[in-house]
DNA sequence: CACCCCACCTGCGTGC
DNA sequence: TGCACGCAGGTGGGGT
């Protein structure tokens, strides 16, 4: 579910409420997430620590705790982070519950359990972050760099955009929207794009991610922010999930195809093969 | 290495 | 009504 904009919205909602708030206790759900520290590790490293700062890297959320302890969360497809008053009725599929001072609790809920919740003691670098690519809004990301990264790559530009080891945070929804806006066929080999193409892709990437953040993210089924509210950017999607509907630019029916096991939506007229 | 496919899960909508 | 099937915002391991 959550891609960069959704994680960013959650971060912005949580940061002012969590900063400088102490974790009192931790509860862990029965079933394990795909990647999850043991209950013992959570119990050892979290209770009693103050939350100093929140950070986003790609689709990961980092909680920097007192004493250089890091709590790393990834929401997978169906993860939610809900901040509630204590006590609140128990939620189904709650996998981690942080009891906080001031009558609040933070619940990590994840139906499909593709998410991650890992704690890292002082001095231990969070391993998953070593695989995370550059931030789309970083000055380190330029059309020239993208072109260089894509050089001699035969894989489809859409799969390239979704490769979090290159550009972090772009998932299936936004990859579709970006390529429609940049008028590129999603199956174009990444290495075939010119620097001008990459200039357009980067501009549209930043514009769309920024607009999605401003609209509170995209809710197609599960996504809720930390206050339990849906996003609004689904109202602005131009291609994702719109198979058979007319293209908003040219009226041609939009097409769906599969790429790497994921659905790709595009306009066969506006997004011609190169 | 680059690339592809599949596994990992649960729930929901569709069509028979 | 019930059941089978396909599909869903992601990642990572293993095979080619």
CSV table of C-alpha atoms (C1' of nucleotides) in Angstrom, one decimal:
chain,number,residue,atom,x,y,z
A,1,UNK,CA,0.0,0.0,0.0
A,2,UNK,CA,1.8,2.9,1.2
A,3,UNK,CA,4.3,4.5,-1.1
A,4,UNK,CA,6.5,7.5,-0.4
A,5,UNK,CA,3.6,10.0,-0.1
A,6,UNK,CA,1.6,7.9,2.3
A,7,UNK,CA,4.6,7.2,4.5
A,8,UNK,CA,5.4,10.9,4.4
A,9,UNK,CA,1.9,11.9,5.4
A,10,UNK,CA,2.1,9.4,8.3
A,11,UNK,CA,5.4,10.8,9.4
A,12,UNK,CA,4.2,14.4,9.3
A,13,UNK,CA,1.1,13.5,11.3
A,14,UNK,CA,3.1,11.6,13.9
A,15,UNK,CA,6.2,13.7,14.4
A,16,UNK,CA,4.7,16.6,16.4
A,17,UNK,CA,2.7,14.2,18.6
A,18,UNK,CA,5.5,11.7,19.2
A,19,UNK,CA,8.6,13.8,19.5
A,20,UNK,CA,9.8,13.9,23.1
A,21,UNK,CA,7.2,11.4,24.3
A,22,UNK,CA,8.3,8.4,26.2
A,23,UNK,CA,7.5,4.8,25.4
A,24,UNK,CA,6.1,3.2,28.6
A,25,UNK,CA,5.5,-0.4,27.5
A,26,UNK,CA,5.3,-2.6,24.4
A,27,UNK,CA,2.9,-5.4,23.4
A,28,UNK,CA,3.5,-7.7,20.5
A,29,UNK,CA,0.9,-9.6,18.4
A,30,UNK,CA,0.7,-13.4,18.1
A,31,UNK,CA,1.6,-13.8,14.5
A,32,UNK,CA,4.9,-12.5,13.2
A,33,UNK,CA,5.4,-10.0,10.5
A,34,UNK,CA,7.6,-11.0,7.6
A,35,UNK,CA,10.5,-9.2,9.3
A,36,UNK,CA,10.1,-8.6,13.0
A,37,UNK,CA,12.3,-8.4,16.0
A,38,UNK,CA,11.5,-10.9,18.8
A,39,UNK,CA,9.3,-9.8,21.7
A,40,UNK,CA,12.3,-10.0,23.9
A,41,UNK,CA,14.3,-7.5,21.8
A,42,UNK,CA,11.4,-5.0,21.8
A,43,UNK,CA,11.0,-5.5,25.5
A,44,UNK,CA,14.7,-4.9,26.1
A,45,UNK,CA,15.2,-1.8,23.9
A,46,UNK,CA,12.0,0.1,23.8
A,47,UNK,CA,10.3,0.7,27.2
A,48,UNK,CA,11.5,3.7,29.1
A,49,UNK,CA,13.0,5.4,26.1
A,50,UNK,CA,12.1,8.8,24.8
A,51,UNK,CA,11.2,9.2,21.1
A,52,UNK,CA,13.6,11.9,19.8
A,53,UNK,CA,13.0,12.1,16.1
A,54,UNK,CA,11.1,10.5,13.2
A,55,UNK,CA,12.7,10.1,9.8
A,56,UNK,CA,11.5,8.6,6.4
A,57,UNK,CA,13.9,6.8,4.0
A,58,UNK,CA,12.0,5.6,1.0
A,59,UNK,CA,9.0,3.7,2.4
A,60,UNK,CA,10.7,3.1,5.7
A,61,UNK,CA,9.9,5.0,8.9
A,62,UNK,CA,12.7,5.4,11.5
A,63,UNK,CA,12.1,6.2,15.1
A,64,UNK,CA,15.2,7.6,16.6
A,65,UNK,CA,15.1,6.8,20.3
A,66,UNK,CA,17.1,7.9,23.3
A,67,UNK,CA,20.4,6.1,23.6
A,68,UNK,CA,20.9,5.7,19.8
A,69,UNK,CA,18.3,2.9,19.5
A,70,UNK,CA,16.4,2.8,16.2
A,71,UNK,CA,13.0,1.4,15.6
A,72,UNK,CA,12.5,0.7,11.9
A,73,UNK,CA,9.0,0.2,10.4
A,74,UNK,CA,7.9,-0.7,7.0
A,75,UNK,CA,4.1,-0.8,6.2
A,76,UNK,CA,4.3,-3.4,3.4
A,77,UNK,CA,1.0,-3.5,1.5
A,78,UNK,CA,-1.6,-3.1,4.2
A,79,UNK,CA,0.2,-1.6,7.2
A,80,UNK,CA,-1.2,1.2,9.2
A,81,UNK,CA,0.2,3.2,12.1
A,82,UNK,CA,-2.6,4.5,14.2
A,83,UNK,CA,-2.3,6.9,17.1
A,84,UNK,CA,-5.1,6.4,19.6
A,85,UNK,CA,-6.0,7.5,23.1
A,86,UNK,CA,-5.5,4.9,25.9
A,87,UNK,CA,-7.5,2.9,26.5
A,88,UNK,CA,-9.0,2.1,23.0
A,89,UNK,CA,-10.8,-1.1,21.9
A,90,UNK,CA,-8.3,-3.7,20.6
A,91,UNK,CA,-7.8,-3.7,16.9
A,92,UNK,CA,-7.6,-6.9,14.8
A,93,UNK,CA,-4.2,-7.6,13.2
A,94,UNK,CA,-2.4,-5.4,15.7
A,95,UNK,CA,1.3,-6.5,15.6
A,96,UNK,CA,3.0,-3.9,17.7
A,97,UNK,CA,1.5,-1.6,20.3
A,98,UNK,CA,3.6,1.1,22.0
A,99,UNK,CA,2.1,2.4,25.2
A,100,UNK,CA,3.1,6.1,25.4
A,101,UNK,CA,3.1,8.6,28.1
A,102,UNK,CA,0.3,11.2,28.1
A,103,UNK,CA,-2.5,8.6,27.5
A,104,UNK,CA,-1.6,7.7,23.9
A,105,UNK,CA,-0.8,4.4,22.1
A,106,UNK,CA,0.7,3.8,18.7
A,107,UNK,CA,-0.6,0.7,17.0
A,108,UNK,CA,1.0,-1.0,14.0
A,109,UNK,CA,-1.8,-2.9,12.3
A,110,UNK,CA,-1.1,-5.0,9.2
A,111,UNK,CA,-3.6,-7.5,7.8
A,112,UNK,CA,-1.3,-9.2,5.3
A,113,UNK,CA,1.8,-9.1,7.5
A,114,UNK,CA,4.1,-8.0,4.7
A,115,UNK,CA,5.3,-5.2,6.9
A,116,UNK,CA,8.5,-5.0,9.0
A,117,UNK,CA,9.2,-3.9,12.6
A,118,UNK,CA,12.8,-4.1,13.6
A,119,UNK,CA,14.7,-2.7,16.5
A,120,UNK,CA,18.4,-1.8,16.3
A,121,UNK,CA,20.6,-1.4,19.4
A,122,UNK,CA,23.1,1.4,19.5
A,123,UNK,CA,25.9,1.1,17.0
A,124,UNK,CA,24.0,-1.4,14.8
A,125,UNK,CA,23.1,0.1,11.4
A,126,UNK,CA,19.7,-0.9,10.1
A,127,UNK,CA,20.6,-3.4,7.4
A,128,UNK,CA,17.5,-2.9,5.2
A,129,UNK,CA,18.5,0.8,4.7
A,130,UNK,CA,21.7,-0.2,2.9
A,131,UNK,CA,19.5,-1.3,0.0
A,132,UNK,CA,17.5,1.9,-0.2
A,133,UNK,CA,18.3,4.1,-3.2
A,134,UNK,CA,18.2,7.9,-3.5
A,135,UNK,CA,15.4,10.1,-2.4
A,136,UNK,CA,13.4,11.5,-5.4
A,137,UNK,CA,13.6,15.0,-3.9
A,138,UNK,CA,17.4,14.8,-3.3
A,139,UNK,CA,19.6,17.2,-5.2
A,140,UNK,CA,21.7,14.0,-5.8
A,141,UNK,CA,19.0,12.9,-8.2
A,142,UNK,CA,19.3,14.6,-11.6
A,143,UNK,CA,18.3,13.6,-15.2
A,144,UNK,CA,21.9,12.9,-15.9
A,145,UNK,CA,22.2,10.5,-12.9
A,146,UNK,CA,19.0,8.7,-13.9
A,147,UNK,CA,20.2,8.4,-17.4
A,148,UNK,CA,23.6,7.0,-16.2
A,149,UNK,CA,21.8,4.5,-13.8
A,150,UNK,CA,19.6,3.3,-16.7
A,151,UNK,CA,22.4,3.1,-19.2
A,152,UNK,CA,22.5,-0.4,-20.9
A,153,UNK,CA,19.5,-1.5,-18.8
A,154,UNK,CA,17.0,-3.5,-20.8
A,155,UNK,CA,14.3,-3.7,-18.2
A,156,UNK,CA,11.1,-1.8,-18.6
A,157,UNK,CA,11.2,1.8,-17.4
A,158,UNK,CA,8.3,1.1,-15.1
A,159,UNK,CA,10.1,-1.7,-13.3
A,160,UNK,CA,13.2,0.6,-13.2
A,161,UNK,CA,11.2,3.4,-11.5
A,162,UNK,CA,9.8,0.9,-9.0
A,163,UNK,CA,13.3,-0.4,-8.1
A,164,UNK,CA,13.8,1.0,-4.6
A,165,UNK,CA,17.5,0.4,-4.8
A,166,UNK,CA,17.8,3.2,-7.5
A,167,UNK,CA,15.0,5.7,-6.6
A,168,UNK,CA,13.4,5.1,-3.2
A,169,UNK,CA,9.7,5.3,-2.5
A,170,UNK,CA,8.0,4.9,-5.9
A,171,UNK,CA,5.5,2.0,-6.0
A,172,UNK,CA,2.9,0.7,-8.5
A,173,UNK,CA,0.4,3.5,-8.3
A,174,UNK,CA,2.8,6.4,-8.7
A,175,UNK,CA,4.9,4.7,-11.3
A,176,UNK,CA,1.8,4.4,-13.5
A,177,UNK,CA,0.9,8.0,-12.9
A,178,UNK,CA,4.4,9.3,-13.5
A,179,UNK,CA,4.8,7.5,-16.9
A,180,UNK,CA,1.4,8.7,-18.1
A,181,UNK,CA,2.3,12.3,-17.2
A,182,UNK,CA,5.7,11.9,-18.9
A,183,UNK,CA,4.0,10.4,-22.0
A,184,UNK,CA,6.2,7.3,-21.9
A,185,UNK,CA,5.1,3.7,-22.6
A,186,UNK,CA,5.7,1.7,-19.4
A,187,UNK,CA,7.4,-1.1,-21.4
A,188,UNK,CA,10.1,1.1,-22.9
A,189,UNK,CA,13.5,-0.3,-22.0
A,190,UNK,CA,15.0,2.1,-19.4
A,191,UNK,CA,18.2,2.4,-21.3
A,192,UNK,CA,16.4,3.8,-24.3
A,193,UNK,CA,15.3,7.0,-22.6
A,194,UNK,CA,17.1,10.2,-23.5
A,195,UNK,CA,18.3,12.8,-21.0
A,196,UNK,CA,15.3,14.8,-22.2
A,197,UNK,CA,13.0,11.9,-21.3
A,198,UNK,CA,14.6,11.6,-17.9
A,199,UNK,CA,14.2,15.3,-17.3
A,200,UNK,CA,10.4,14.9,-17.9
A,201,UNK,CA,10.2,11.8,-15.8
A,202,UNK,CA,12.0,13.5,-12.9
A,203,UNK,CA,9.9,16.7,-13.1
A,204,UNK,CA,6.6,14.6,-13.1
A,205,UNK,CA,7.9,12.4,-10.3
A,206,UNK,CA,8.4,15.3,-8.1
A,207,UNK,CA,5.2,17.1,-9.1
A,208,UNK,CA,3.1,14.0,-8.5
A,209,UNK,CA,4.7,12.9,-5.3
A,210,UNK,CA,4.4,16.5,-3.9
A,211,UNK,CA,0.7,16.8,-5.0
A,212,UNK,CA,-0.1,13.4,-3.4
A,213,UNK,CA,1.5,14.4,-0.1
A,214,UNK,CA,-0.5,17.6,-0.2
A,215,UNK,CA,-3.7,15.6,-0.7
A,216,UNK,CA,-2.9,13.2,2.2
A,217,UNK,CA,-1.9,10.3,0.0
A,218,UNK,CA,-3.9,7.8,-2.0
A,219,UNK,CA,-6.5,5.5,-0.5
A,220,UNK,CA,-7.5,2.7,-2.9
A,221,UNK,CA,-8.5,0.2,-0.2
A,222,UNK,CA,-6.6,0.1,3.0
A,223,UNK,CA,-4.5,3.2,3.5
A,224,UNK,CA,-5.3,5.4,6.5
A,225,UNK,CA,-3.1,8.1,8.0
A,226,UNK,CA,-2.2,8.0,11.7
A,227,UNK,CA,-5.5,9.7,12.6
A,228,UNK,CA,-7.4,7.0,10.8
A,229,UNK,CA,-8.4,9.2,7.9
A,230,UNK,CA,-8.2,8.3,4.1
A,231,UNK,CA,-6.2,10.2,1.6
A,232,UNK,CA,-7.7,12.2,-1.3
A,233,UNK,CA,-5.2,11.7,-4.1
A,234,UNK,CA,-7.2,8.7,-5.5
A,235,UNK,CA,-9.5,11.4,-6.9
A,236,UNK,CA,-6.7,12.7,-9.0
A,237,UNK,CA,-5.4,9.4,-10.4
A,238,UNK,CA,-5.4,9.6,-14.2
A,239,UNK,CA,-4.6,6.0,-15.1
A,240,UNK,CA,-4.2,3.7,-12.1
A,241,UNK,CA,-7.2,1.4,-11.7
A,242,UNK,CA,-8.9,3.0,-14.7
A,243,UNK,CA,-8.8,0.1,-17.3
A,244,UNK,CA,-11.3,0.7,-20.1
A,245,UNK,CA,-12.2,4.3,-19.0
A,246,UNK,CA,-11.4,7.1,-21.4
A,247,UNK,CA,-8.0,8.8,-21.2
A,248,UNK,CA,-8.5,12.2,-19.8
A,249,UNK,CA,-6.2,13.7,-22.4
A,250,UNK,CA,-7.4,12.0,-25.7
A,251,UNK,CA,-10.5,9.9,-24.8
A,252,UNK,CA,-8.9,6.6,-25.9
A,253,UNK,CA,-9.8,3.7,-23.6
A,254,UNK,CA,-7.1,3.0,-21.1
A,255,UNK,CA,-5.4,-0.4,-21.2
A,256,UNK,CA,-4.2,-2.7,-18.5
A,257,UNK,CA,-1.3,-5.1,-18.8
A,258,UNK,CA,0.9,-7.1,-16.5
A,259,UNK,CA,4.6,-6.2,-15.8
A,260,UNK,CA,6.6,-8.2,-13.4
A,261,UNK,CA,3.4,-9.6,-11.9
A,262,UNK,CA,2.0,-6.1,-11.2
A,263,UNK,CA,-0.8,-4.3,-13.1
A,264,UNK,CA,0.2,-1.5,-15.4
A,265,UNK,CA,-2.3,1.0,-16.7
A,266,UNK,CA,-1.6,3.3,-19.6
A,267,UNK,CA,-3.1,5.1,-22.6
A,268,UNK,CA,-2.1,3.4,-25.8
A,269,UNK,CA,-2.4,6.7,-27.7
A,270,UNK,CA,-0.6,9.1,-25.4
A,271,UNK,CA,2.1,6.7,-24.3
A,272,UNK,CA,3.5,5.3,-27.6
A,273,UNK,CA,6.2,2.7,-27.7
A,274,UNK,CA,9.5,4.3,-28.7
B,1,DC,C1',25.6,-8.6,-12.2
B,2,DA,C1',20.8,-7.9,-14.3
B,3,DC,C1',16.6,-9.7,-14.6
B,4,DC,C1',12.5,-12.5,-13.7
B,5,DC,C1',9.4,-15.1,-11.1
B,6,DC,C1',7.5,-16.5,-7.0
B,7,DA,C1',6.7,-16.7,-2.2
B,8,DC,C1',5.1,-14.4,1.7
B,9,DC,C1',-0.4,-13.3,3.7
B,10,DT,C1',-5.5,-12.1,4.3
B,11,DG,C1',-9.6,-10.3,2.5
B,12,DC,C1',-12.8,-8.9,-1.0
B,13,DG,C1',-15.2,-8.8,-5.4
B,14,DT,C1',-16.7,-11.5,-9.3
B,15,DG,C1',-18.6,-15.2,-11.8
B,16,DC,C1',-20.3,-19.7,-12.1
C,1,DT,C1',-25.8,-19.4,-0.9
C,2,DG,C1',-21.3,-21.2,-1.7
C,3,DC,C1',-17.1,-21.9,-3.7
C,4,DA,C1',-13.1,-21.0,-6.7
C,5,DC,C1',-10.4,-17.7,-8.6
C,6,DG,C1',-8.0,-13.5,-9.3
C,7,DC,C1',-6.4,-9.5,-7.5
C,8,DA,C1',-4.4,-6.0,-4.1
C,9,DG,C1',0.1,0.7,-2.4
C,10,DG,C1',6.0,-4.3,-1.3
C,11,DT,C1',10.1,-6.8,-0.7
C,12,DG,C1',13.6,-10.3,-1.0
C,13,DG,C1',15.3,-15.0,-2.2
C,14,DG,C1',16.5,-18.1,-5.6
C,15,DG,C1',17.0,-19.4,-10.4
C,16,DT,C1',18.6,-18.4,-15.1
